[in-house]
Amino acid sequence: LEHLETLSTLPAEWQDRQTHKNGVWKAASHCSEIRLHPSGRLLFVGNRGHDSLAVFRVDEEGGGRLELARIVPTGGMCPRNYNFSATGRWVIVGNQDSDNLTVFECDVDEASLAKAHAVDCPAPNFVYPVPPPRRGRSQCA
């Protein structure tokens, strides 16, 4: 392994923010999850505290270097986990502290997310995409 670069997942005004809880220093935001989009063209990083997803473009021809495309609010507090639909068209975010799931439509070419739906869900902590059924097979065993 070789270190290529260090990038922030937060906007400039959030750099180096901190808090103290029970006498202990803590960053005001920290990363929760890192996932590569099924296309391999985007990398997503969840920010707990800032409550956002950082979306990076992956430069496949440039050795995998990353470029921050945008930072998108997750529609809730403390994005604990998120995942992609099987096709990569949808991103589902589990916001643990606000008890909700937010669904975004993902445009890979634009590296953008558009909020499509939100639903209440008590303290979601893991999002797992259910794979589509295989052709010619019954969904029940």
Short mmCIF file of N, CA and C in Angstrom, two decimals:
data_model
loop_
_atom_site.label_atom_id
_atom_site.label_comp_id
_atom_site.label_asym_id
_atom_site.label_seq_id
_atom_site.Cartn_x
_atom_site.Cartn_y
_atom_site.Cartn_z
N LEU A 1 0.83 -1.18 0.00
CA LEU A 1 0.00 0.00 0.00
C LEU A 1 0.87 1.24 0.00
N GLU A 2 0.35 2.27 -0.65
CA GLU A 2 1.08 3.53 -0.73
C GLU A 2 0.10 4.68 -0.49
N HIS A 3 0.46 5.61 0.39
CA HIS A 3 -0.37 6.77 0.66
C HIS A 3 -0.32 7.70 -0.55
N LEU A 4 -1.51 8.03 -1.09
CA LEU A 4 -1.58 8.90 -2.26
C LEU A 4 -1.95 10.33 -1.89
N GLU A 5 -2.93 10.48 -1.01
CA GLU A 5 -3.41 11.82 -0.69
C GLU A 5 -4.26 11.77 0.57
N THR A 6 -4.44 12.93 1.17
CA THR A 6 -5.32 13.09 2.32
C THR A 6 -6.32 14.16 1.96
N LEU A 7 -7.61 13.83 2.06
CA LEU A 7 -8.68 14.76 1.70
C LEU A 7 -9.67 14.89 2.85
N SER A 8 -10.28 16.03 2.95
CA SER A 8 -11.32 16.23 3.95
C SER A 8 -12.67 15.86 3.36
N THR A 9 -13.55 15.39 4.21
CA THR A 9 -14.93 15.08 3.82
C THR A 9 -15.88 16.17 4.27
N LEU A 10 -15.34 17.24 4.84
CA LEU A 10 -16.15 18.32 5.40
C LEU A 10 -15.90 19.64 4.69
N PRO A 11 -16.90 20.54 4.72
CA PRO A 11 -16.66 21.87 4.15
C PRO A 11 -15.64 22.65 5.01
N ALA A 12 -15.04 23.66 4.43
CA ALA A 12 -13.98 24.42 5.11
C ALA A 12 -14.41 24.95 6.47
N GLU A 13 -15.65 25.42 6.58
CA GLU A 13 -16.10 26.00 7.86
C GLU A 13 -16.24 24.97 8.97
N TRP A 14 -16.17 23.69 8.64
CA TRP A 14 -16.25 22.63 9.64
C TRP A 14 -14.88 22.06 10.00
N GLN A 15 -13.85 22.49 9.31
CA GLN A 15 -12.51 21.97 9.59
C GLN A 15 -12.10 22.30 11.02
N ASP A 16 -11.57 21.33 11.70
CA ASP A 16 -11.01 21.49 13.05
C ASP A 16 -12.02 21.86 14.13
N ARG A 17 -13.33 21.71 13.85
CA ARG A 17 -14.31 21.92 14.92
C ARG A 17 -14.17 20.80 15.93
N GLN A 18 -14.41 21.15 17.18
CA GLN A 18 -14.32 20.15 18.23
C GLN A 18 -15.34 20.44 19.32
N THR A 19 -15.51 19.48 20.17
CA THR A 19 -16.44 19.61 21.28
C THR A 19 -15.83 18.90 22.49
N HIS A 20 -16.33 19.21 23.65
CA HIS A 20 -15.91 18.53 24.87
C HIS A 20 -17.14 17.92 25.52
N LYS A 21 -17.07 16.63 25.79
CA LYS A 21 -18.18 15.95 26.44
C LYS A 21 -17.61 15.17 27.62
N ASN A 22 -18.13 15.48 28.81
CA ASN A 22 -17.63 14.85 30.03
C ASN A 22 -16.13 15.03 30.19
N GLY A 23 -15.63 16.20 29.80
CA GLY A 23 -14.22 16.51 29.94
C GLY A 23 -13.31 15.89 28.91
N VAL A 24 -13.89 15.24 27.89
CA VAL A 24 -13.10 14.57 26.87
C VAL A 24 -13.25 15.31 25.54
N TRP A 25 -12.11 15.60 24.88
CA TRP A 25 -12.14 16.24 23.56
C TRP A 25 -12.68 15.26 22.55
N LYS A 26 -13.52 15.76 21.65
CA LYS A 26 -14.06 14.94 20.58
C LYS A 26 -14.25 15.81 19.35
N ALA A 27 -14.00 15.23 18.19
CA ALA A 27 -14.26 15.97 16.95
C ALA A 27 -15.75 16.22 16.82
N ALA A 28 -16.13 17.36 16.27
CA ALA A 28 -17.55 17.70 16.10
C ALA A 28 -18.19 16.84 15.01
N SER A 29 -17.38 16.24 14.16
CA SER A 29 -17.88 15.35 13.12
C SER A 29 -16.81 14.31 12.84
N HIS A 30 -17.24 13.10 12.54
CA HIS A 30 -16.30 12.05 12.17
C HIS A 30 -16.95 11.13 11.13
N CYS A 31 -16.13 10.41 10.42
CA CYS A 31 -16.63 9.55 9.34
C CYS A 31 -17.30 8.30 9.90
N SER A 32 -18.34 7.87 9.21
CA SER A 32 -19.08 6.69 9.67
C SER A 32 -18.93 5.51 8.73
N GLU A 33 -18.80 5.75 7.48
CA GLU A 33 -18.84 4.66 6.49
C GLU A 33 -18.14 5.14 5.24
N ILE A 34 -17.44 4.25 4.57
CA ILE A 34 -16.82 4.54 3.29
C ILE A 34 -17.27 3.44 2.34
N ARG A 35 -17.91 3.84 1.23
CA ARG A 35 -18.39 2.85 0.26
C ARG A 35 -18.14 3.31 -1.17
N LEU A 36 -17.73 2.37 -1.98
CA LEU A 36 -17.54 2.61 -3.41
C LEU A 36 -18.84 2.29 -4.14
N HIS A 37 -19.29 3.21 -4.97
CA HIS A 37 -20.50 3.02 -5.76
C HIS A 37 -20.30 1.80 -6.68
N PRO A 38 -21.38 1.05 -6.97
CA PRO A 38 -21.24 -0.12 -7.85
C PRO A 38 -20.57 0.17 -9.19
N SER A 39 -20.67 1.39 -9.68
CA SER A 39 -20.02 1.75 -10.96
C SER A 39 -18.51 1.85 -10.83
N GLY A 40 -18.03 2.03 -9.59
CA GLY A 40 -16.60 2.25 -9.36
C GLY A 40 -16.17 3.67 -9.63
N ARG A 41 -17.10 4.53 -10.03
CA ARG A 41 -16.76 5.90 -10.42
C ARG A 41 -16.92 6.92 -9.30
N LEU A 42 -17.60 6.55 -8.22
CA LEU A 42 -17.84 7.46 -7.10
C LEU A 42 -17.50 6.77 -5.78
N LEU A 43 -16.98 7.54 -4.84
CA LEU A 43 -16.72 7.06 -3.50
C LEU A 43 -17.52 7.94 -2.54
N PHE A 44 -18.23 7.30 -1.63
CA PHE A 44 -19.07 8.02 -0.67
C PHE A 44 -18.49 7.86 0.74
N VAL A 45 -18.55 8.95 1.52
CA VAL A 45 -18.10 8.92 2.90
C VAL A 45 -19.17 9.62 3.75
N GLY A 46 -19.67 8.92 4.78
CA GLY A 46 -20.66 9.50 5.68
C GLY A 46 -19.99 10.32 6.76
N ASN A 47 -20.59 11.46 7.10
CA ASN A 47 -20.11 12.35 8.16
C ASN A 47 -21.13 12.42 9.29
N ARG A 48 -20.81 11.84 10.43
CA ARG A 48 -21.65 11.97 11.62
C ARG A 48 -21.26 13.26 12.33
N GLY A 49 -22.23 14.05 12.68
CA GLY A 49 -21.98 15.36 13.28
C GLY A 49 -22.35 16.42 12.26
N HIS A 50 -21.71 16.40 11.11
CA HIS A 50 -22.09 17.28 10.02
C HIS A 50 -23.34 16.75 9.32
N ASP A 51 -23.63 15.45 9.51
CA ASP A 51 -24.83 14.79 8.98
C ASP A 51 -24.93 14.94 7.46
N SER A 52 -23.92 14.41 6.80
CA SER A 52 -23.83 14.56 5.35
C SER A 52 -23.12 13.36 4.74
N LEU A 53 -23.23 13.28 3.42
CA LEU A 53 -22.45 12.34 2.62
C LEU A 53 -21.52 13.16 1.73
N ALA A 54 -20.23 12.86 1.80
CA ALA A 54 -19.27 13.46 0.88
C ALA A 54 -19.19 12.54 -0.33
N VAL A 55 -19.30 13.11 -1.52
CA VAL A 55 -19.27 12.34 -2.76
C VAL A 55 -18.01 12.74 -3.52
N PHE A 56 -17.17 11.74 -3.77
CA PHE A 56 -15.91 11.96 -4.50
C PHE A 56 -15.97 11.26 -5.85
N ARG A 57 -15.43 11.92 -6.87
CA ARG A 57 -15.22 11.25 -8.16
C ARG A 57 -13.91 10.47 -8.06
N VAL A 58 -13.90 9.28 -8.63
CA VAL A 58 -12.70 8.45 -8.66
C VAL A 58 -12.06 8.59 -10.05
N ASP A 59 -10.84 9.07 -10.09
CA ASP A 59 -10.12 9.22 -11.35
C ASP A 59 -9.42 7.90 -11.66
N GLU A 60 -10.09 7.06 -12.42
CA GLU A 60 -9.55 5.73 -12.72
C GLU A 60 -8.27 5.81 -13.55
N GLU A 61 -8.17 6.80 -14.42
CA GLU A 61 -6.98 6.96 -15.25
C GLU A 61 -5.84 7.62 -14.48
N GLY A 62 -6.19 8.30 -13.38
CA GLY A 62 -5.19 8.99 -12.57
C GLY A 62 -4.76 8.19 -11.36
N GLY A 63 -4.85 6.89 -11.44
CA GLY A 63 -4.38 6.04 -10.34
C GLY A 63 -5.33 5.97 -9.16
N GLY A 64 -6.59 6.32 -9.39
CA GLY A 64 -7.58 6.23 -8.31
C GLY A 64 -7.65 7.44 -7.42
N ARG A 65 -7.01 8.52 -7.81
CA ARG A 65 -7.10 9.74 -7.01
C ARG A 65 -8.55 10.22 -6.94
N LEU A 66 -8.86 10.94 -5.87
CA LEU A 66 -10.23 11.38 -5.62
C LEU A 66 -10.37 12.88 -5.79
N GLU A 67 -11.55 13.29 -6.22
CA GLU A 67 -11.89 14.72 -6.32
C GLU A 67 -13.25 14.90 -5.65
N LEU A 68 -13.32 15.79 -4.67
CA LEU A 68 -14.59 16.05 -3.99
C LEU A 68 -15.56 16.69 -4.98
N ALA A 69 -16.69 16.02 -5.20
CA ALA A 69 -17.70 16.54 -6.11
C ALA A 69 -18.72 17.39 -5.37
N ARG A 70 -19.17 16.89 -4.20
CA ARG A 70 -20.16 17.63 -3.41
C ARG A 70 -20.33 16.98 -2.06
N ILE A 71 -20.95 17.75 -1.15
CA ILE A 71 -21.31 17.26 0.18
C ILE A 71 -22.81 17.47 0.32
N VAL A 72 -23.54 16.38 0.60
CA VAL A 72 -25.00 16.39 0.58
C VAL A 72 -25.55 16.09 1.97
N PRO A 73 -26.46 16.93 2.50
CA PRO A 73 -27.10 16.61 3.79
C PRO A 73 -27.86 15.29 3.69
N THR A 74 -27.83 14.49 4.76
CA THR A 74 -28.44 13.17 4.73
C THR A 74 -29.93 13.16 5.06
N GLY A 75 -30.49 14.30 5.40
CA GLY A 75 -31.91 14.34 5.72
C GLY A 75 -32.22 13.84 7.12
N GLY A 76 -31.22 13.78 7.97
CA GLY A 76 -31.41 13.34 9.34
C GLY A 76 -30.13 13.52 10.13
N MET A 77 -30.14 12.97 11.35
CA MET A 77 -28.99 13.14 12.24
C MET A 77 -28.27 11.81 12.44
N CYS A 78 -26.95 11.88 12.41
CA CYS A 78 -26.06 10.75 12.65
C CYS A 78 -26.23 9.64 11.61
N PRO A 79 -25.76 9.89 10.38
CA PRO A 79 -25.85 8.85 9.35
C PRO A 79 -25.00 7.64 9.75
N ARG A 80 -25.66 6.67 10.33
CA ARG A 80 -24.98 5.50 10.89
C ARG A 80 -24.46 4.57 9.78
N ASN A 81 -25.27 4.38 8.76
CA ASN A 81 -24.93 3.44 7.70
C ASN A 81 -25.70 3.83 6.45
N TYR A 82 -25.20 3.43 5.30
CA TYR A 82 -25.91 3.67 4.05
C TYR A 82 -25.48 2.59 3.07
N ASN A 83 -26.25 2.45 2.01
CA ASN A 83 -25.91 1.46 1.01
C ASN A 83 -26.60 1.80 -0.31
N PHE A 84 -26.24 1.06 -1.34
CA PHE A 84 -26.75 1.28 -2.69
C PHE A 84 -27.74 0.19 -3.06
N SER A 85 -28.70 0.55 -3.92
CA SER A 85 -29.54 -0.47 -4.53
C SER A 85 -28.66 -1.31 -5.45
N ALA A 86 -29.16 -2.45 -5.87
CA ALA A 86 -28.37 -3.35 -6.72
C ALA A 86 -27.88 -2.67 -8.00
N THR A 87 -28.68 -1.76 -8.55
CA THR A 87 -28.31 -1.07 -9.78
C THR A 87 -27.44 0.15 -9.53
N GLY A 88 -27.40 0.62 -8.28
CA GLY A 88 -26.67 1.84 -7.95
C GLY A 88 -27.47 3.10 -8.18
N ARG A 89 -28.70 2.97 -8.62
CA ARG A 89 -29.54 4.15 -8.88
C ARG A 89 -29.96 4.84 -7.59
N TRP A 90 -30.11 4.07 -6.52
CA TRP A 90 -30.60 4.61 -5.25
C TRP A 90 -29.57 4.45 -4.14
N VAL A 91 -29.52 5.45 -3.26
CA VAL A 91 -28.70 5.40 -2.06
C VAL A 91 -29.65 5.54 -0.89
N ILE A 92 -29.58 4.60 0.06
CA ILE A 92 -30.46 4.62 1.23
C ILE A 92 -29.58 4.89 2.45
N VAL A 93 -29.93 5.95 3.21
CA VAL A 93 -29.15 6.36 4.37
C VAL A 93 -29.95 6.11 5.63
N GLY A 94 -29.35 5.42 6.60
CA GLY A 94 -29.97 5.23 7.91
C GLY A 94 -29.47 6.28 8.87
N ASN A 95 -30.34 7.22 9.24
CA ASN A 95 -29.99 8.30 10.17
C ASN A 95 -30.43 7.88 11.58
N GLN A 96 -29.46 7.42 12.36
CA GLN A 96 -29.74 6.79 13.64
C GLN A 96 -30.42 7.71 14.65
N ASP A 97 -29.91 8.91 14.87
CA ASP A 97 -30.43 9.75 15.94
C ASP A 97 -31.73 10.47 15.60
N SER A 98 -32.11 10.50 14.33
CA SER A 98 -33.39 11.11 13.95
C SER A 98 -34.42 10.05 13.56
N ASP A 99 -34.05 8.77 13.72
CA ASP A 99 -35.00 7.66 13.49
C ASP A 99 -35.63 7.70 12.10
N ASN A 100 -34.80 7.82 11.07
CA ASN A 100 -35.36 7.81 9.72
C ASN A 100 -34.39 7.25 8.68
N LEU A 101 -34.97 6.83 7.57
CA LEU A 101 -34.22 6.43 6.39
C LEU A 101 -34.49 7.48 5.32
N THR A 102 -33.46 7.89 4.61
CA THR A 102 -33.61 8.82 3.50
C THR A 102 -33.13 8.13 2.23
N VAL A 103 -33.94 8.23 1.19
CA VAL A 103 -33.60 7.61 -0.10
C VAL A 103 -33.24 8.73 -1.08
N PHE A 104 -32.10 8.56 -1.73
CA PHE A 104 -31.63 9.52 -2.72
C PHE A 104 -31.52 8.82 -4.07
N GLU A 105 -31.84 9.55 -5.13
CA GLU A 105 -31.55 9.07 -6.47
C GLU A 105 -30.15 9.54 -6.83
N CYS A 106 -29.33 8.63 -7.33
CA CYS A 106 -27.93 8.93 -7.62
C CYS A 106 -27.71 9.08 -9.13
N ASP A 107 -27.14 10.21 -9.51
CA ASP A 107 -26.74 10.44 -10.90
C ASP A 107 -25.22 10.33 -10.94
N VAL A 108 -24.72 9.23 -11.46
CA VAL A 108 -23.28 8.97 -11.48
C VAL A 108 -22.54 9.98 -12.34
N ASP A 109 -23.09 10.33 -13.49
CA ASP A 109 -22.42 11.27 -14.39
C ASP A 109 -22.23 12.64 -13.75
N GLU A 110 -23.23 13.08 -12.99
CA GLU A 110 -23.16 14.39 -12.33
C GLU A 110 -22.60 14.30 -10.91
N ALA A 111 -22.37 13.08 -10.42
CA ALA A 111 -21.93 12.85 -9.03
C ALA A 111 -22.86 13.55 -8.06
N SER A 112 -24.18 13.41 -8.32
CA SER A 112 -25.16 14.12 -7.50
C SER A 112 -26.17 13.17 -6.87
N LEU A 113 -26.78 13.64 -5.80
CA LEU A 113 -27.83 12.92 -5.10
C LEU A 113 -29.04 13.83 -4.99
N ALA A 114 -30.21 13.30 -5.32
CA ALA A 114 -31.47 14.05 -5.20
C ALA A 114 -32.37 13.29 -4.22
N LYS A 115 -32.79 13.97 -3.16
CA LYS A 115 -33.65 13.32 -2.17
C LYS A 115 -34.96 12.92 -2.83
N ALA A 116 -35.30 11.63 -2.69
CA ALA A 116 -36.51 11.10 -3.32
C ALA A 116 -37.59 10.75 -2.31
N HIS A 117 -37.18 10.34 -1.10
CA HIS A 117 -38.16 9.86 -0.14
C HIS A 117 -37.51 9.77 1.24
N ALA A 118 -38.33 9.85 2.27
CA ALA A 118 -37.87 9.63 3.64
C ALA A 118 -38.97 8.88 4.38
N VAL A 119 -38.57 8.02 5.30
CA VAL A 119 -39.53 7.23 6.06
C VAL A 119 -39.01 7.06 7.49
N ASP A 120 -39.92 7.04 8.44
CA ASP A 120 -39.54 6.80 9.83
C ASP A 120 -39.04 5.38 10.00
N CYS A 121 -38.00 5.23 10.81
CA CYS A 121 -37.44 3.91 11.12
C CYS A 121 -36.66 4.07 12.42
N PRO A 122 -37.07 3.37 13.48
CA PRO A 122 -36.40 3.55 14.77
C PRO A 122 -34.91 3.16 14.74
N ALA A 123 -34.06 4.11 15.04
CA ALA A 123 -32.60 3.91 15.20
C ALA A 123 -31.97 2.98 14.18
N PRO A 124 -32.09 3.28 12.88
CA PRO A 124 -31.47 2.38 11.90
C PRO A 124 -29.95 2.36 12.08
N ASN A 125 -29.37 1.16 12.09
CA ASN A 125 -27.92 1.10 12.24
C ASN A 125 -27.23 0.27 11.16
N PHE A 126 -28.00 -0.36 10.28
CA PHE A 126 -27.40 -1.08 9.15
C PHE A 126 -28.38 -1.11 8.00
N VAL A 127 -27.91 -0.77 6.82
CA VAL A 127 -28.75 -0.77 5.62
C VAL A 127 -28.20 -1.85 4.70
N TYR A 128 -29.05 -2.81 4.38
CA TYR A 128 -28.64 -3.91 3.51
C TYR A 128 -29.55 -3.97 2.30
N PRO A 129 -29.02 -3.86 1.09
CA PRO A 129 -29.87 -3.93 -0.09
C PRO A 129 -30.26 -5.39 -0.38
N VAL A 130 -31.54 -5.62 -0.55
CA VAL A 130 -32.00 -6.95 -0.88
C VAL A 130 -31.74 -7.17 -2.36
N PRO A 131 -30.98 -8.23 -2.70
CA PRO A 131 -30.69 -8.47 -4.11
C PRO A 131 -31.95 -8.82 -4.88
N PRO A 132 -32.00 -8.45 -6.16
CA PRO A 132 -33.17 -8.80 -6.96
C PRO A 132 -33.24 -10.32 -7.13
N PRO A 133 -34.45 -10.86 -7.31
CA PRO A 133 -34.56 -12.30 -7.49
C PRO A 133 -33.88 -12.74 -8.79
N ARG A 134 -33.36 -13.94 -8.79
CA ARG A 134 -32.75 -14.49 -9.99
C ARG A 134 -33.83 -14.87 -10.98
N ARG A 135 -33.55 -14.68 -12.22
CA ARG A 135 -34.53 -15.01 -13.27
C ARG A 135 -34.80 -16.51 -13.27
N GLY A 136 -36.07 -16.85 -13.43
CA GLY A 136 -36.45 -18.24 -13.55
C GLY A 136 -36.48 -19.00 -12.23
N ARG A 137 -36.26 -18.30 -11.12
CA ARG A 137 -36.31 -18.96 -9.83
C ARG A 137 -37.42 -18.37 -8.98
N SER A 138 -38.03 -19.20 -8.23
CA SER A 138 -39.07 -18.76 -7.31
C SER A 138 -38.43 -17.97 -6.18
N GLN A 139 -39.14 -16.97 -5.66
CA GLN A 139 -38.62 -16.18 -4.56
C GLN A 139 -38.71 -16.96 -3.24
N CYS A 140 -39.52 -17.99 -3.21
CA CYS A 140 -39.67 -18.81 -2.00
C CYS A 140 -38.98 -20.14 -2.22
N ALA A 141 -38.29 -20.60 -1.21
CA ALA A 141 -37.59 -21.89 -1.32
C ALA A 141 -38.48 -23.02 -0.90
#
